[in-house]
XYZ file of C-alpha atoms in Angstrom:
750
model
C 30.539 50.218 -57.180
C 34.258 49.470 -56.642
C 36.373 52.479 -55.738
C 38.782 52.009 -58.662
C 35.981 52.312 -61.232
C 35.322 55.630 -62.895
C 32.314 56.831 -64.867
C 32.666 58.667 -68.161
C 30.306 61.386 -69.375
C 27.783 58.760 -70.495
C 27.778 57.042 -67.112
C 29.712 54.003 -68.411
C 32.115 52.342 -66.021
C 35.796 52.623 -66.886
C 38.555 50.328 -65.617
C 42.222 49.842 -66.584
C 42.555 47.029 -69.107
C 45.292 45.181 -67.169
C 43.096 45.083 -64.047
C 40.086 43.839 -65.968
C 42.145 41.209 -67.815
C 43.776 39.974 -64.617
C 40.446 39.648 -62.817
C 38.712 38.017 -65.777
C 41.467 35.437 -66.219
C 41.564 34.717 -62.499
C 37.802 34.189 -62.457
C 38.075 31.885 -65.451
C 40.924 29.941 -63.827
C 38.983 29.426 -60.617
C 35.953 28.284 -62.589
C 37.946 25.738 -64.582
C 39.663 24.417 -61.449
C 36.626 24.197 -59.189
C 33.740 23.644 -61.607
C 35.123 21.744 -64.548
C 38.455 19.893 -64.434
C 39.154 18.665 -60.900
C 37.149 16.032 -58.984
C 35.815 16.449 -55.452
C 37.158 14.148 -52.771
C 33.624 13.365 -51.581
C 32.244 11.605 -54.645
C 35.297 11.581 -56.939
C 33.400 13.220 -59.801
C 33.814 16.280 -61.969
C 30.703 18.495 -62.275
C 29.794 17.166 -65.747
C 29.991 13.566 -64.525
C 27.952 14.346 -61.432
C 25.273 16.021 -63.520
C 25.113 13.113 -65.969
C 24.656 10.588 -63.146
C 22.034 12.734 -61.418
C 20.126 13.452 -64.637
C 19.992 9.730 -65.450
C 18.673 8.957 -61.976
C 15.981 11.628 -62.437
C 15.014 9.947 -65.733
C 14.556 6.684 -63.872
C 17.428 4.975 -65.720
C 18.386 2.621 -62.919
C 20.251 -0.637 -63.475
C 16.930 -2.523 -63.524
C 15.183 -0.208 -66.007
C 15.210 -0.305 -69.792
C 17.936 1.471 -71.715
C 17.066 4.892 -73.077
C 18.566 6.825 -75.984
C 21.758 8.574 -74.971
C 20.604 11.697 -76.795
C 17.739 11.980 -74.304
C 20.124 11.926 -71.377
C 22.531 14.415 -72.970
C 19.597 16.715 -73.764
C 18.433 16.681 -70.149
C 21.960 17.310 -68.849
C 22.518 20.276 -71.170
C 19.064 21.752 -70.795
C 18.812 21.480 -67.047
C 22.256 21.465 -65.486
C 25.261 21.790 -67.813
C 25.115 24.549 -70.458
C 28.059 23.346 -72.545
C 28.695 21.432 -75.778
C 26.810 18.217 -76.428
C 29.900 16.461 -77.881
C 31.963 17.009 -74.730
C 29.070 15.935 -72.515
C 28.450 12.770 -74.537
C 32.156 11.910 -74.534
C 32.226 12.194 -70.734
C 29.194 9.917 -70.616
C 30.791 7.353 -72.935
C 33.966 7.286 -70.850
C 31.968 6.269 -67.775
C 30.459 3.380 -69.791
C 33.716 1.933 -71.177
C 34.780 -1.122 -69.182
C 38.323 -0.762 -70.568
C 38.552 2.853 -69.356
C 36.739 2.697 -66.001
C 37.584 0.079 -63.404
C 33.966 0.134 -62.206
C 31.796 1.643 -64.992
C 29.002 3.912 -63.783
C 26.922 3.591 -66.955
C 25.659 0.497 -68.739
C 25.801 1.213 -72.470
C 24.050 -0.554 -75.302
C 25.460 -0.088 -78.787
C 28.872 0.999 -80.011
C 30.650 2.649 -77.087
C 34.142 2.396 -78.595
C 36.823 -0.279 -78.385
C 40.221 -0.607 -76.668
C 41.917 -0.049 -80.050
C 40.117 3.260 -80.516
C 38.222 4.493 -77.428
C 36.821 7.433 -79.417
C 35.278 5.301 -82.143
C 31.902 5.273 -80.355
C 28.688 5.805 -82.311
C 26.742 9.057 -82.209
C 24.411 9.540 -79.258
C 21.342 9.149 -81.476
C 22.317 5.519 -82.058
C 23.353 4.379 -78.576
C 21.282 3.670 -75.491
C 22.297 3.749 -71.859
C 21.276 3.383 -68.248
C 23.041 3.500 -64.901
C 25.089 0.513 -63.824
C 24.475 -1.298 -60.563
C 27.663 0.277 -59.158
C 26.130 3.755 -59.552
C 23.975 2.963 -56.485
C 27.116 3.582 -54.438
C 26.767 7.250 -55.423
C 22.973 7.635 -55.564
C 21.536 5.339 -52.905
C 21.349 8.007 -50.186
C 20.725 11.047 -52.391
C 17.137 11.743 -51.282
C 17.863 11.335 -47.588
C 19.067 14.818 -46.655
C 22.704 13.832 -47.106
C 23.930 16.638 -49.398
C 23.359 20.303 -50.050
C 21.286 21.362 -53.034
C 22.144 24.397 -55.136
C 20.302 26.231 -57.944
C 21.082 25.160 -61.497
C 22.594 27.581 -64.013
C 19.302 29.448 -64.652
C 17.913 29.171 -61.136
C 14.832 27.197 -62.148
C 15.822 23.882 -60.565
C 17.934 22.420 -57.793
C 20.866 20.063 -58.260
C 23.078 18.282 -55.712
C 26.397 19.938 -54.989
C 27.850 16.456 -54.339
C 26.700 12.850 -54.441
C 26.727 10.882 -51.156
C 29.302 8.232 -52.101
C 29.275 5.163 -49.837
C 32.817 4.194 -50.928
C 35.946 6.331 -51.646
C 35.065 6.612 -55.343
C 37.804 9.209 -55.876
C 40.327 6.330 -55.725
C 38.211 3.550 -57.225
C 37.797 4.727 -60.818
C 40.538 7.313 -60.895
C 40.317 10.411 -63.041
C 42.371 12.694 -65.263
C 41.876 16.389 -65.885
C 43.722 19.515 -66.961
C 42.813 22.849 -65.409
C 44.576 26.218 -65.564
C 47.964 25.883 -63.924
C 47.265 22.457 -62.469
C 46.220 18.955 -63.490
C 45.113 15.716 -61.899
C 45.977 12.095 -62.656
C 44.515 9.704 -60.096
C 44.870 5.966 -60.855
C 42.030 3.479 -60.207
C 42.110 1.048 -57.290
C 40.418 -2.124 -56.123
C 37.196 -1.840 -54.072
C 38.151 -4.557 -51.617
C 41.587 -3.093 -50.947
C 40.235 0.422 -50.433
C 37.381 -0.796 -48.225
C 39.870 -2.748 -46.108
C 42.104 0.326 -45.744
C 39.114 2.498 -44.718
C 38.108 -0.033 -42.064
C 41.693 -0.093 -40.764
C 41.645 3.698 -40.474
C 38.234 3.677 -38.771
C 39.510 1.166 -36.220
C 42.740 3.066 -35.667
C 42.873 6.736 -36.565
C 46.630 6.692 -35.870
C 47.292 4.000 -38.478
C 50.566 4.655 -40.312
C 51.216 4.610 -44.044
C 52.773 1.152 -43.636
C 49.554 -0.069 -42.029
C 47.486 1.227 -44.945
C 49.851 -0.226 -47.529
C 49.250 -3.667 -46.034
C 45.779 -3.347 -47.573
C 46.413 -1.119 -50.611
C 48.912 -3.006 -52.750
C 48.856 -0.470 -55.587
C 46.644 0.810 -58.410
C 44.316 -1.665 -60.118
C 43.628 -0.867 -63.770
C 40.871 -2.489 -65.864
C 43.434 -4.658 -67.663
C 45.397 -7.766 -66.616
C 48.676 -6.170 -67.721
C 51.401 -6.198 -65.072
C 52.311 -3.263 -62.839
C 56.107 -3.399 -62.615
C 56.720 -0.251 -60.560
C 59.091 -1.105 -57.682
C 57.476 -1.211 -54.238
C 59.597 1.668 -52.933
C 58.348 3.886 -55.771
C 54.758 2.868 -55.037
C 55.265 3.776 -51.403
C 56.767 7.140 -52.356
C 53.802 7.792 -54.653
C 51.309 7.163 -51.858
C 53.333 9.220 -49.375
C 53.698 12.295 -51.585
C 50.633 12.117 -53.822
C 52.628 12.162 -57.033
C 54.868 9.780 -58.935
C 54.472 7.359 -61.837
C 53.205 3.860 -62.586
C 54.792 1.523 -65.147
C 52.689 -1.166 -66.784
C 53.943 -3.957 -69.011
C 52.112 -6.235 -71.424
C 51.714 -9.932 -70.593
C 53.028 -12.488 -73.088
C 53.445 -16.235 -73.324
C 55.149 -18.676 -75.672
C 52.949 -20.920 -77.794
C 54.366 -23.284 -80.453
C 57.431 -21.073 -80.832
C 55.363 -17.887 -81.315
C 55.024 -14.993 -78.863
C 51.391 -14.392 -77.832
C 50.610 -11.042 -76.196
C 47.479 -11.550 -74.070
C 47.191 -8.256 -72.179
C 48.160 -4.670 -72.976
C 48.766 -1.707 -70.651
C 45.845 0.578 -69.817
C 44.433 2.461 -72.843
C 47.064 1.047 -75.233
C 45.831 0.101 -78.696
C 46.769 -3.287 -80.117
C 46.657 -1.837 -83.619
C 49.169 0.846 -82.603
C 51.473 -1.799 -81.100
C 51.455 -3.767 -84.367
C 52.093 -0.539 -86.269
C 55.106 0.300 -84.074
C 56.603 -3.175 -84.462
C 55.941 -3.193 -88.216
C 57.703 0.174 -88.561
C 60.825 -1.304 -86.959
C 60.619 -4.315 -89.281
C 60.362 -2.089 -92.345
C 63.349 -0.075 -91.137
C 65.264 -3.389 -90.830
C 65.747 -2.778 -87.119
C 63.997 -5.990 -86.112
C 65.501 -8.791 -88.230
C 64.586 -11.497 -85.689
C 60.833 -11.048 -86.292
C 59.340 -12.819 -89.285
C 55.623 -11.983 -89.076
C 52.895 -10.208 -87.072
C 49.239 -11.146 -86.660
C 46.250 -9.821 -84.760
C 44.094 -12.760 -83.696
C 41.948 -10.833 -81.209
C 38.280 -11.822 -81.126
C 35.316 -11.874 -78.741
C 36.729 -14.754 -76.702
C 40.273 -13.338 -76.720
C 39.993 -9.529 -76.590
C 43.790 -9.249 -76.823
C 45.779 -11.795 -78.817
C 48.692 -10.362 -80.754
C 51.010 -12.916 -82.367
C 54.706 -12.210 -83.007
C 56.437 -14.884 -85.089
C 60.252 -15.089 -84.522
C 62.458 -15.802 -87.507
C 63.791 -18.995 -85.899
C 63.580 -20.963 -82.681
C 67.105 -19.808 -81.770
C 65.897 -16.257 -81.140
C 66.110 -15.112 -77.517
C 62.414 -14.413 -76.952
C 62.898 -12.706 -73.603
C 65.617 -10.465 -75.035
C 63.380 -9.609 -77.985
C 60.490 -8.731 -75.665
C 62.752 -6.566 -73.475
C 63.636 -4.624 -76.618
C 59.961 -4.262 -77.591
C 59.055 -3.146 -74.068
C 61.655 -0.377 -74.336
C 60.840 0.685 -77.904
C 57.013 0.359 -78.103
C 53.955 0.982 -75.961
C 54.049 -2.617 -74.710
C 55.446 -0.918 -71.619
C 53.940 2.410 -70.669
C 54.409 4.893 -67.856
C 51.465 6.746 -66.316
C 51.840 9.958 -64.372
C 50.252 10.084 -60.921
C 49.237 13.432 -59.440
C 46.536 13.038 -56.803
C 45.219 16.575 -57.033
C 41.601 17.075 -55.959
C 39.188 19.517 -54.361
C 39.004 18.845 -50.630
C 36.067 19.256 -48.282
C 37.315 22.799 -47.648
C 36.690 23.657 -51.300
C 40.360 24.071 -52.167
C 42.456 22.058 -54.654
C 45.383 20.199 -53.130
C 47.671 17.254 -53.856
C 47.005 14.723 -51.101
C 48.674 11.491 -50.065
C 46.815 8.236 -49.503
C 46.287 8.663 -45.771
C 45.015 12.227 -46.098
C 42.594 11.186 -48.854
C 41.136 8.340 -46.809
C 41.002 10.410 -43.607
C 39.210 13.267 -45.346
C 36.813 10.940 -47.161
C 35.991 9.090 -43.927
C 35.166 12.427 -42.305
C 32.988 13.264 -45.317
C 31.311 9.880 -44.922
C 30.750 10.413 -41.190
C 29.146 13.800 -41.880
C 27.022 12.272 -44.639
C 25.781 9.416 -42.454
C 25.099 11.828 -39.583
C 22.970 13.960 -41.903
C 21.176 10.852 -43.155
C 20.424 9.642 -39.637
C 19.360 13.097 -38.501
C 17.063 13.391 -41.530
C 15.527 10.027 -40.660
C 15.220 10.981 -36.992
C 13.397 14.190 -37.942
C 10.998 12.163 -40.085
C 10.403 9.691 -37.255
C 9.746 12.539 -34.796
C 7.348 14.146 -37.229
C 5.486 10.875 -37.773
C 5.314 10.172 -34.038
C 3.893 13.622 -33.528
C 1.202 12.926 -36.119
C 0.468 9.483 -34.681
C 0.044 11.007 -31.243
C -2.590 13.352 -32.655
C -4.346 10.530 -34.516
C -4.452 8.461 -31.347
C -6.091 11.349 -29.497
C -8.658 11.536 -32.281
C -9.431 7.807 -32.026
C -9.817 8.013 -28.273
C -12.278 10.925 -28.714
C -13.793 9.868 -31.988
C -17.365 11.008 -31.308
C -16.268 14.491 -30.283
C -13.978 14.756 -33.309
C -16.860 13.798 -35.619
C -19.103 16.358 -33.992
C -16.554 19.119 -34.377
C -15.930 18.271 -37.999
C -19.652 18.077 -38.699
C -20.970 21.138 -36.925
C -18.150 23.641 -36.330
C -17.412 26.391 -38.863
C -13.649 26.125 -38.344
C -13.032 22.509 -37.354
C -9.200 22.855 -37.445
C -9.114 25.658 -34.901
C -11.689 23.885 -32.748
C -9.684 20.649 -32.769
C -6.534 22.518 -31.771
C -8.383 24.302 -28.981
C -10.284 21.265 -27.651
C -7.490 18.669 -27.638
C -4.410 20.950 -27.458
C -3.180 19.758 -30.859
C -0.663 21.312 -33.206
C -1.629 22.488 -36.670
C 0.155 19.484 -38.200
C -1.787 17.067 -36.005
C -5.098 18.798 -36.706
C -4.430 18.709 -40.442
C -3.604 14.993 -40.284
C -6.883 14.285 -38.433
C -8.909 16.219 -40.960
C -7.241 14.383 -43.867
C -8.000 10.949 -42.392
C -10.438 8.994 -44.574
C -13.674 7.686 -43.128
C -12.740 4.082 -43.810
C -9.678 4.509 -41.589
C -11.838 5.213 -38.535
C -12.282 1.515 -37.815
C -11.196 0.095 -34.465
C -8.400 -1.832 -36.204
C -6.653 1.404 -37.138
C -6.086 2.262 -33.495
C -4.123 -0.956 -33.084
C -2.107 -0.162 -36.187
C -1.291 3.288 -34.859
C -0.095 1.914 -31.530
C 2.018 -0.712 -33.304
C 3.568 1.920 -35.579
C 4.244 4.116 -32.552
C 6.101 1.316 -30.820
C 8.096 0.557 -33.954
C 9.032 4.178 -34.560
C 9.883 4.731 -30.899
C 12.278 1.801 -31.094
C 13.814 3.190 -34.298
C 14.145 6.623 -32.728
C 15.933 5.157 -29.754
C 18.396 3.377 -32.069
C 19.013 6.517 -34.150
C 19.645 8.622 -31.078
C 22.093 6.048 -29.724
C 24.082 6.089 -32.975
C 24.048 9.877 -33.234
C 25.152 10.167 -29.628
C 28.021 7.675 -29.879
C 31.095 8.033 -32.080
C 31.871 4.332 -31.679
C 28.399 3.277 -32.846
C 28.656 5.692 -35.773
C 31.970 4.185 -36.909
C 30.595 0.658 -36.493
C 27.629 1.523 -38.725
C 29.917 3.028 -41.389
C 32.238 -0.006 -41.211
C 29.328 -2.394 -41.693
C 28.052 -0.412 -44.684
C 31.524 -0.355 -46.265
C 31.861 -4.118 -45.751
C 28.413 -4.676 -47.267
C 29.213 -2.591 -50.348
C 32.637 -4.223 -50.731
C 30.992 -7.648 -50.736
C 28.396 -6.472 -53.261
C 30.652 -4.678 -55.727
C 34.147 -5.954 -54.889
C 36.150 -8.270 -57.118
C 39.636 -9.686 -57.366
C 42.577 -7.547 -58.425
C 43.007 -7.435 -62.215
C 46.438 -5.826 -62.550
C 49.059 -8.002 -60.823
C 51.973 -6.218 -59.164
C 55.190 -8.035 -60.052
C 58.908 -7.400 -60.000
C 60.541 -7.350 -63.443
C 63.925 -6.417 -64.857
C 64.099 -3.046 -66.550
C 63.376 -3.028 -70.259
C 66.381 -2.370 -72.458
C 66.413 -1.616 -76.150
C 68.920 -3.661 -78.111
C 71.933 -1.932 -79.603
C 71.876 -1.583 -83.348
C 74.668 -4.147 -83.498
C 72.484 -6.675 -81.634
C 69.744 -6.279 -84.215
C 72.015 -6.915 -87.199
C 72.735 -10.503 -88.304
C 76.300 -11.505 -87.454
C 77.887 -12.441 -90.798
C 81.536 -12.613 -91.833
C 82.523 -9.475 -93.731
C 85.617 -8.081 -95.451
C 85.839 -4.291 -95.776
C 88.004 -3.097 -98.683
C 89.533 0.398 -98.867
C 91.074 1.698 -102.093
C 93.915 4.156 -102.469
C 91.495 6.891 -103.585
C 89.302 6.409 -100.480
C 86.511 4.284 -101.939
C 84.946 1.745 -99.621
C 82.910 -1.448 -100.045
C 82.172 -4.675 -98.155
C 82.215 -8.286 -99.336
C 80.603 -11.210 -97.530
C 83.041 -13.748 -96.143
C 86.705 -13.648 -95.190
C 88.092 -15.524 -98.203
C 87.972 -12.474 -100.443
C 90.716 -11.584 -102.921
C 90.587 -7.851 -102.179
C 93.432 -7.054 -104.574
C 91.683 -8.861 -107.391
C 88.519 -6.748 -107.252
C 87.840 -4.262 -110.026
C 88.760 -0.642 -109.283
C 88.131 2.643 -111.013
C 90.715 3.873 -113.478
C 93.718 5.209 -111.612
C 92.645 3.572 -108.367
C 93.938 0.435 -106.670
C 93.666 -1.677 -103.541
C 95.037 -0.044 -100.364
C 94.023 -2.144 -97.343
C 91.245 -4.311 -95.947
C 89.795 -5.419 -92.606
C 87.908 -8.536 -91.607
C 85.074 -8.673 -89.073
C 81.341 -9.157 -88.600
C 78.433 -7.325 -90.196
C 77.149 -6.220 -86.774
C 80.410 -4.452 -85.879
C 81.661 -0.932 -86.500
C 84.392 -0.335 -89.039
C 86.982 2.353 -88.246
C 88.920 4.455 -90.752
C 92.005 6.505 -89.913
C 93.211 9.359 -92.085
C 96.663 10.768 -92.658
C 96.043 13.549 -90.102
C 95.506 11.017 -87.318
C 91.722 11.351 -87.060
C 89.483 8.297 -86.745
C 85.984 7.794 -88.130
C 83.483 4.957 -87.629
C 80.386 3.644 -89.380
C 78.311 0.438 -89.077
C 79.741 -2.225 -91.341
C 76.322 -3.415 -92.547
C 75.640 0.011 -94.091
C 78.576 -0.217 -96.505
C 77.842 -0.867 -100.193
C 78.345 -4.329 -101.632
C 81.670 -5.345 -103.149
C 79.799 -6.400 -106.307
C 80.084 -2.747 -107.307
C 82.985 -0.354 -106.946
C 81.725 1.102 -103.665
C 81.313 4.705 -102.616
C 83.750 7.452 -101.548
C 84.252 7.853 -97.815
C 84.079 11.604 -98.267
C 80.332 11.136 -98.762
C 80.038 9.784 -95.206
C 82.714 11.801 -93.403
C 84.224 15.273 -93.563
C 88.027 14.921 -93.322
C 90.226 18.006 -93.255
C 91.563 19.391 -96.505
C 94.467 17.307 -97.774
C 93.757 14.334 -95.482
C 93.644 10.875 -97.044
C 92.196 7.667 -95.611
C 95.109 5.309 -95.040
C 93.885 2.541 -92.737
C 90.782 0.561 -91.769
C 90.083 -1.661 -88.735
C 87.375 -3.992 -87.427
C 87.439 -5.505 -83.938
C 85.630 -5.822 -80.629
C 85.394 -2.779 -78.363
C 87.888 -4.157 -75.838
C 90.516 -5.200 -78.426
C 93.854 -3.324 -78.230
C 95.947 -1.764 -80.992
C 99.393 -0.181 -81.156
C 99.314 3.217 -82.869
C 102.657 4.742 -83.910
C 104.300 7.212 -86.272
C 107.427 7.152 -88.425
C 109.149 9.419 -85.862
C 109.109 6.570 -83.329
C 106.267 7.635 -80.988
C 103.350 5.393 -80.081
C 100.752 4.270 -77.509
C 98.223 1.503 -76.909
C 94.570 2.241 -77.667
C 91.278 0.360 -77.320
C 89.167 -0.144 -80.417
C 86.247 1.547 -78.653
C 88.369 4.708 -78.298
C 88.549 4.969 -82.097
C 84.811 4.594 -82.797
C 83.704 8.167 -83.197
C 80.370 8.467 -85.054
C 80.989 12.169 -85.660
C 81.246 13.052 -89.353
C 84.256 15.222 -88.557
C 85.948 12.295 -86.815
C 87.981 12.220 -83.616
C 91.546 13.485 -83.099
C 93.108 10.108 -82.279
C 96.869 10.376 -82.656
C 99.052 13.478 -82.893
C 101.378 13.246 -85.906
C 104.478 15.511 -85.798
C 105.235 17.658 -88.831
C 106.987 15.570 -91.451
C 105.957 12.243 -89.864
C 103.469 9.710 -91.116
C 101.131 7.255 -89.418
C 102.251 3.643 -89.464
C 99.652 0.888 -89.939
C 97.934 0.051 -86.594
C 99.135 -3.228 -85.081
C 96.707 -5.613 -83.360
C 97.743 -6.693 -79.835
C 96.891 -10.173 -78.592
C 98.568 -10.093 -75.152
C 99.665 -6.719 -73.803
C 101.354 -8.312 -70.787
C 103.807 -10.580 -72.612
C 104.234 -9.304 -76.168
C 107.192 -7.200 -77.297
C 107.457 -4.294 -79.713
C 109.982 -4.534 -82.527
C 110.812 -1.182 -84.159
C 113.115 -1.092 -87.215
C 114.323 2.120 -88.835
C 114.956 2.642 -92.512
C 118.757 2.512 -92.025
C 118.787 -0.757 -90.103
C 118.553 0.226 -86.428
C 116.385 -2.180 -84.474
C 114.994 -1.955 -80.931
C 112.931 -4.467 -78.944
C 111.021 -3.287 -75.854
C 108.247 -4.837 -73.705
C 104.770 -3.782 -74.859
C 103.814 -3.023 -71.285
C 106.256 -0.077 -71.299
C 103.879 1.911 -73.519
C 100.962 3.837 -71.994
C 97.254 3.080 -72.625
C 95.690 6.266 -74.031
C 92.439 7.155 -75.736
C 94.222 9.807 -77.810
C 97.498 11.691 -77.891
C 101.085 11.514 -79.170
C 102.354 8.623 -77.063
C 105.820 7.838 -75.769
C 109.066 7.427 -77.676
C 109.662 3.791 -78.645
C 113.043 4.116 -80.416
C 115.264 7.166 -80.691
C 116.231 8.750 -84.028
C 118.598 11.741 -84.000
C 116.624 14.925 -84.794
C 119.030 15.917 -87.568
C 118.364 12.692 -89.425
C 114.597 13.211 -89.014
C 114.748 16.762 -90.355
C 116.869 15.670 -93.315
C 114.502 12.699 -93.890
C 117.552 10.459 -93.785
C 116.034 8.024 -91.299
C 112.524 7.132 -90.110
C 110.868 4.175 -88.401
C 109.951 1.926 -91.279
C 108.164 -0.853 -89.445
C 106.728 -1.644 -86.019
C 105.472 -5.099 -85.016
C 104.272 -6.869 -81.876
C 105.760 -10.313 -81.447
C 105.137 -13.287 -79.172
C 107.323 -16.319 -78.441
C 106.187 -18.221 -81.556
C 106.525 -15.290 -83.970
C 109.363 -14.506 -86.374
C 110.275 -11.457 -88.464
C 111.633 -11.431 -92.009
C 113.631 -8.354 -93.039
C 113.710 -7.724 -96.795
C 116.555 -5.809 -98.398
C 116.215 -5.820 -102.162
C 115.871 -9.438 -103.182
C 117.563 -10.682 -100.016
C 115.737 -11.465 -96.777
C 116.810 -12.334 -93.250
C 114.585 -14.309 -90.788
C 114.834 -13.771 -87.025
C 112.914 -15.789 -84.438
C 111.845 -14.591 -80.980
C 115.079 -15.799 -79.344
C 117.262 -14.000 -81.891
C 115.290 -10.819 -81.428
C 116.233 -10.781 -77.718
C 119.751 -9.685 -78.797
C 118.224 -6.335 -79.754
C 116.345 -5.592 -76.491
C 116.863 -1.982 -75.407
C 115.419 0.480 -72.940
C 112.431 2.334 -74.300
C 113.464 5.502 -76.147
C 117.084 4.443 -76.785
C 118.864 4.445 -80.181
C 118.704 0.697 -80.733
C 121.241 -1.708 -82.243
C 122.261 -1.910 -85.890
C 121.527 -4.903 -88.048
C 124.562 -6.709 -89.566
C 126.281 -5.214 -92.578
C 124.320 -5.795 -95.762
C 120.947 -5.689 -93.963
C 120.850 -2.039 -93.082
C 118.885 -0.556 -96.008
C 115.604 -2.178 -94.968
C 112.872 -2.210 -97.618
C 110.078 -3.912 -95.674
C 109.516 -6.324 -92.778
C 107.184 -9.306 -92.722
C 105.856 -11.023 -89.567
C 104.915 -14.725 -89.434
C 104.539 -17.592 -86.973
């Protein structure tokens, strides 16, 4: 009894709850790790899988036998070796029979064993039948030849193998996934020929480097012709460290203008792919797709048809978007965690796995050869006794006929062992013919030759490795096949921006004085002639494309943006912008813009400050907007001015009392937000008294002209005439001629 246990007055053991809980959970964790969830490096199987394979071999369900009800197999597994749930056991059995789940299935199923669309849609075990596949011989062929240890089953009434003597590194061939307590495993499947070649390379040269092995092992090989697009450096890192990830991408081709998907990533459902694409179509996020069809059948297990809306659609761009937004491209985690030959779980790299498995294989073959050598020695010993009996046949017959204890007499007379004496006594009378002596001598010679060969192999490491190499080559030729999953280099998938998915149509956005917004198709829209609510009227408009953002600027200098295609139609009276954004109290929407991200605008205030800003710097999708331009107290924001050539254009600023200043546009800074620099100077006293403000700011080129309106009069000035008013930035400016100083408004034209 442990020292920390106490006995109460009834003799019942007492233990602190935290100690009991800790020990119980630790015991459970070790059980789950070692006896349930993780595979062994020797045979690459979890205990439930190993027991299913062994139970089926005991039932005689070889690849050449008839199928037997799966319920019979599950019953034997549960009753004899695996006291767990029948559903979990049957599911593990089904997984090993699914050709789309296992690279080399271990079970040959008959009936409904699920489909790639729904691997768990298999029929109940009372309906299906199964037997071992031919590949299962790789695990079972040497089982009865003294190759593995045998342990008692759960109730101690039978023996079961602790491992199966795998002739190939099965741990890497079919791969496996499992979740234990505190650890998990995700080992991808590989190709038999590649793994066999790598093992032979390592047998020939134990110092082979990772580069040497990767000449043979190109990468994982899944049971699907989908492409592995993981870069080679990532594959190398995965094999060096034992963990990483694998990316697989569907294969498609173009046929009569349609996109035909012919292969999907491992364990990806075609029905789910169609569902994901259809969801994007319903959400109007995939306008370039017109129709979807599933034309998969027996001859074409995967044939998904995507019909583009027109032949002008960029098919490769569309597929890159689908790869990024659906399971047409999928990433698989790799964590090569397994139980080693030392009985401990560990994440191993490729070289360590192959080295440890080769050592396991060497030990297995040595046990097999030693078991055979012991049998040969035993048979030679018996044959030697039988030969003595034939050479002294008359005396043997006399002893058997007349002696009370013929066994003891035979041992005494001919110096035989008990085994030899027993063999002589069990010999049938019809085997006493002269011909049998010749057979015995021939068998002796044959066994002596076999014994000599076995002893040579057991005594030579080189011969042992040659034997193992030949067996690996033989199995690779028998069960090997070409790689299914090609490893290719592809560009990274990229989901399209929302603007790329929206049709590019001409659009005019109309903003009313009360902040109501709407959009009309086309650019030839009479925005002022639209109907407005009572008390409301046209304020401003912007022209652009339906796949662009539209920006609104309020009287506090904050900017807001929203996709243009989401705006209500101009056939109605629109909707208030306050339903989309949350401007500060008292702020009013005063301007709207549409442009490309790189387009430039001049932002300025009536106090004469301004800066140059990109359109992309205004496109805040925040409902509260972005603080774009600082507006001094008492000032107002002037309408933004589009810039066509920042290097050559000039700024013309005209105040309300007729001062005009022309400066190069390049003198203003490029900012994403702020107050800007002073363009033209207005005396502070006049600003405070509201006697003078900047009334208009324009950007002019060589072919432009300005028209200054004063009452009903107007004065036109071309680019050359405007050069008379060039000043240094921030200066007072020059006054217009008498009679043109009370400027009402300024118009720009070419």
